[in-house]
Amino acid sequence: MNQNIVSRRISILIPAINEAANIKEAITTTQPSTNIEVIVVDGGSKDNTVEIAQSLNVKVISSSPSRAVQMNAGAVAASGEILLFLHADTRLPTGFDDMVRTTLQQPGTVAGAFKLRIDASLLSLRWVEWGVNVRSHFYQMPYGDQAIFLTKEVFQQIGGFPELVIMEDFELMRRLKRIGRIVIIPTPVVTSARRWLQKGVFKTTLLNQIVITAYLLGVSPERIRRWYRREKFKRV
């Protein structure tokens, strides 16, 4: 690989709240790699998320408990020229660092993400993966669980993540699409199936589509979040 590409440091930013069960594995998948830093942005965990992260010799900072706010705080603390936003329940593939640097070298490319694989064997989740990957590839609309990455310069140019209570990754992608191409790396990240299993695959998928439609119709993110959380925790 071109030495100039390798010299571009990647800052991996992991927003976390009560992720003790997942944080170690997420951090472990960032290794082995070249010229990276890992920053866990804790939003007020009550479990031992922070202690686990610190034991793995990564930087830990604190922030208000909002994913967009946490990711923006991580970007401010980052020393890398490239930012990669990793959910705490998502694992990176081996060689991700080379893939990220190479992707961002492509002319006209402003950002990228990975294909998605969900960590459960249900056939219905294979259909979810298919839908996510079609949307990502053809509409250039990956979401946060696909490990979005871009240069710090571009991130600052578009004003970072909009500090919305929901849909922050959707809105970020809309802004990025206006200025360039978003590339989807065909090697997948692996994300936890917990949110699909918690509410059911069909219900989760339907709720997600309703949320997107409501947002596009101008319903406020605060109102959407209140409704979504009622649905999320309602007994079935």
Short mmCIF file of C-alpha atoms in Angstrom, two decimals, residues 19-186:
data_model
loop_
_atom_site.label_atom_id
_atom_site.label_comp_id
_atom_site.label_asym_id
_atom_site.label_seq_id
_atom_site.Cartn_x
_atom_site.Cartn_y
_atom_site.Cartn_z
CA GLU A 19 -22.22 -1.67 26.79
CA ALA A 20 -20.18 -3.85 29.15
CA ALA A 21 -21.34 -6.97 27.31
CA ASN A 22 -20.12 -5.70 23.93
CA ILE A 23 -17.38 -3.12 24.31
CA LYS A 24 -14.45 -5.54 24.67
CA GLU A 25 -15.24 -7.36 21.46
CA ALA A 26 -15.80 -4.13 19.54
CA ILE A 27 -12.41 -2.79 20.64
CA THR A 28 -10.68 -6.13 20.02
CA THR A 29 -11.76 -6.11 16.36
CA THR A 30 -9.88 -2.85 15.82
CA GLN A 31 -6.66 -4.89 16.13
CA PRO A 32 -4.39 -5.78 14.45
CA SER A 33 -4.30 -2.62 12.38
CA THR A 34 -1.94 0.16 11.38
CA ASN A 35 -1.82 3.75 12.63
CA ILE A 36 -5.14 3.96 14.46
CA GLU A 37 -6.50 5.27 17.74
CA VAL A 38 -9.63 4.14 19.56
CA ILE A 39 -11.75 6.57 21.56
CA VAL A 40 -14.73 5.35 23.60
CA VAL A 41 -17.20 8.17 24.26
CA ASP A 42 -19.20 7.18 27.32
CA GLY A 43 -22.62 8.72 27.81
CA GLY A 44 -22.94 7.95 31.52
CA SER A 45 -22.77 4.17 31.83
CA LYS A 46 -23.92 2.62 35.11
CA ASP A 47 -22.16 -0.69 34.43
CA ASN A 48 -18.40 -1.27 33.97
CA THR A 49 -18.18 -0.17 30.33
CA VAL A 50 -15.61 2.49 31.19
CA GLU A 51 -13.44 0.16 33.28
CA ILE A 52 -13.38 -2.47 30.54
CA ALA A 53 -12.42 0.09 27.89
CA GLN A 54 -9.69 1.57 30.09
CA SER A 55 -8.27 -1.90 30.77
CA LEU A 56 -7.77 -2.29 27.01
CA ASN A 57 -5.62 0.85 26.88
CA VAL A 58 -7.91 2.96 24.75
CA LYS A 59 -8.84 6.58 25.34
CA VAL A 60 -12.13 7.12 27.20
CA ILE A 61 -13.93 10.46 27.35
CA SER A 62 -17.32 11.44 28.78
CA SER A 63 -20.23 13.15 27.08
CA SER A 64 -23.94 13.84 27.41
CA PRO A 65 -26.04 10.73 26.67
CA SER A 66 -26.95 11.31 23.01
CA ARG A 67 -25.35 9.32 20.21
CA ALA A 68 -24.93 12.36 17.94
CA VAL A 69 -23.45 14.44 20.76
CA GLN A 70 -21.15 11.58 21.77
CA MET A 71 -19.87 11.08 18.22
CA ASN A 72 -19.25 14.79 17.75
CA ALA A 73 -17.36 14.89 21.06
CA GLY A 74 -15.24 11.96 19.88
CA ALA A 75 -14.47 13.76 16.62
CA VAL A 76 -13.24 16.81 18.53
CA ALA A 77 -10.91 14.61 20.62
CA ALA A 78 -9.68 12.63 17.60
CA SER A 79 -6.15 13.10 16.28
CA GLY A 80 -6.71 11.13 13.06
CA GLU A 81 -7.27 12.49 9.56
CA ILE A 82 -9.93 9.80 9.06
CA LEU A 83 -12.89 9.25 11.40
CA LEU A 84 -14.66 5.89 11.70
CA PHE A 85 -17.81 5.72 13.82
CA LEU A 86 -18.31 2.27 15.33
CA HIS A 87 -21.35 1.18 17.33
CA ALA A 88 -20.40 -0.73 20.47
CA ASP A 89 -22.30 -3.83 19.33
CA THR A 90 -20.67 -3.94 15.88
CA ARG A 91 -17.44 -5.72 14.95
CA LEU A 92 -15.03 -4.68 12.23
CA PRO A 93 -13.60 -7.10 9.66
CA THR A 94 -9.91 -7.97 9.52
CA GLY A 95 -8.05 -5.51 7.32
CA PHE A 96 -10.67 -2.77 7.73
CA ASP A 97 -7.96 -0.11 7.99
CA ASP A 98 -6.55 -0.82 4.52
CA MET A 99 -10.07 -0.93 3.08
CA VAL A 100 -11.00 2.42 4.61
CA ARG A 101 -7.89 4.22 3.42
CA THR A 102 -8.13 2.79 -0.09
CA THR A 103 -11.82 3.69 -0.38
CA LEU A 104 -11.24 7.30 0.59
CA GLN A 105 -8.56 7.57 -2.11
CA GLN A 106 -11.16 7.03 -4.84
CA PRO A 107 -11.91 10.20 -6.83
CA GLY A 108 -15.19 11.85 -5.87
CA THR A 109 -15.63 9.74 -2.73
CA VAL A 110 -16.53 11.68 0.41
CA ALA A 111 -17.42 8.82 2.76
CA GLY A 112 -17.96 5.10 3.04
CA ALA A 113 -19.37 2.28 5.13
CA PHE A 114 -19.42 -1.52 5.16
CA LYS A 115 -21.89 -4.11 4.01
CA LEU A 116 -23.97 -5.38 6.94
CA ARG A 117 -24.22 -8.83 8.46
CA ILE A 118 -26.47 -9.50 11.47
CA ASP A 119 -25.23 -11.92 14.10
CA ALA A 120 -28.12 -14.40 14.22
CA SER A 121 -29.24 -17.33 12.08
CA LEU A 122 -32.90 -16.40 11.48
CA LEU A 123 -33.85 -16.52 7.80
CA SER A 124 -35.86 -13.32 8.22
CA LEU A 125 -32.65 -11.51 9.16
CA ARG A 126 -31.09 -12.55 5.86
CA TRP A 127 -33.91 -10.58 4.19
CA VAL A 128 -33.19 -7.61 6.46
CA GLU A 129 -29.52 -7.76 5.47
CA TRP A 130 -30.49 -7.93 1.80
CA GLY A 131 -32.70 -4.85 2.15
CA VAL A 132 -30.05 -2.90 4.03
CA ASN A 133 -27.37 -3.75 1.51
CA VAL A 134 -29.56 -2.89 -1.49
CA ARG A 135 -30.47 0.46 0.08
CA SER A 136 -26.84 1.19 0.95
CA HIS A 137 -25.47 0.28 -2.47
CA PHE A 138 -28.08 1.78 -4.79
CA TYR A 139 -29.21 4.76 -2.72
CA GLN A 140 -25.89 5.44 -0.94
CA MET A 141 -27.69 5.50 2.42
CA PRO A 142 -25.80 3.37 4.95
CA TYR A 143 -26.72 3.79 8.61
CA GLY A 144 -24.63 3.93 11.76
CA ASP A 145 -24.40 0.19 12.39
CA GLN A 146 -22.43 -0.12 9.12
CA ALA A 147 -19.37 1.72 10.53
CA ILE A 148 -19.55 5.02 8.63
CA PHE A 149 -16.18 6.63 7.84
CA LEU A 150 -14.97 9.87 6.26
CA THR A 151 -12.12 12.33 6.55
CA LYS A 152 -12.12 14.77 9.43
CA GLU A 153 -11.96 17.59 6.89
CA VAL A 154 -15.22 16.51 5.23
CA PHE A 155 -16.85 15.88 8.62
CA GLN A 156 -16.07 19.45 9.67
CA GLN A 157 -17.14 20.79 6.27
CA ILE A 158 -20.69 19.42 6.71
CA GLY A 159 -20.89 20.46 10.36
CA GLY A 160 -20.54 17.00 11.93
CA PHE A 161 -23.50 14.94 13.05
CA PRO A 162 -26.67 17.01 13.39
CA GLU A 163 -27.43 16.83 17.10
CA LEU A 164 -30.82 15.20 16.70
CA VAL A 165 -32.27 12.78 19.24
CA ILE A 166 -32.91 10.28 16.43
CA MET A 167 -32.08 9.99 12.68
CA GLU A 168 -28.66 11.62 13.03
CA ASP A 169 -26.99 9.09 10.71
CA PHE A 170 -29.79 9.42 8.11
CA GLU A 171 -29.38 13.19 8.03
CA LEU A 172 -25.59 12.95 7.89
CA MET A 173 -25.86 10.74 4.80
CA ARG A 174 -28.23 13.18 3.12
CA ARG A 175 -25.70 15.98 3.63
CA LEU A 176 -22.81 13.87 2.36
CA LYS A 177 -24.67 12.79 -0.78
CA ARG A 178 -24.94 16.43 -1.81
CA ILE A 179 -21.16 16.80 -2.05
CA GLY A 180 -19.91 13.44 -3.32
CA ARG A 181 -20.13 9.66 -3.53
CA ILE A 182 -20.60 7.25 -0.60
CA VAL A 183 -18.93 3.88 -1.19
CA ILE A 184 -20.05 0.61 0.40
CA ILE A 185 -17.22 -1.84 1.06
CA PRO A 186 -18.43 -5.36 0.14
#
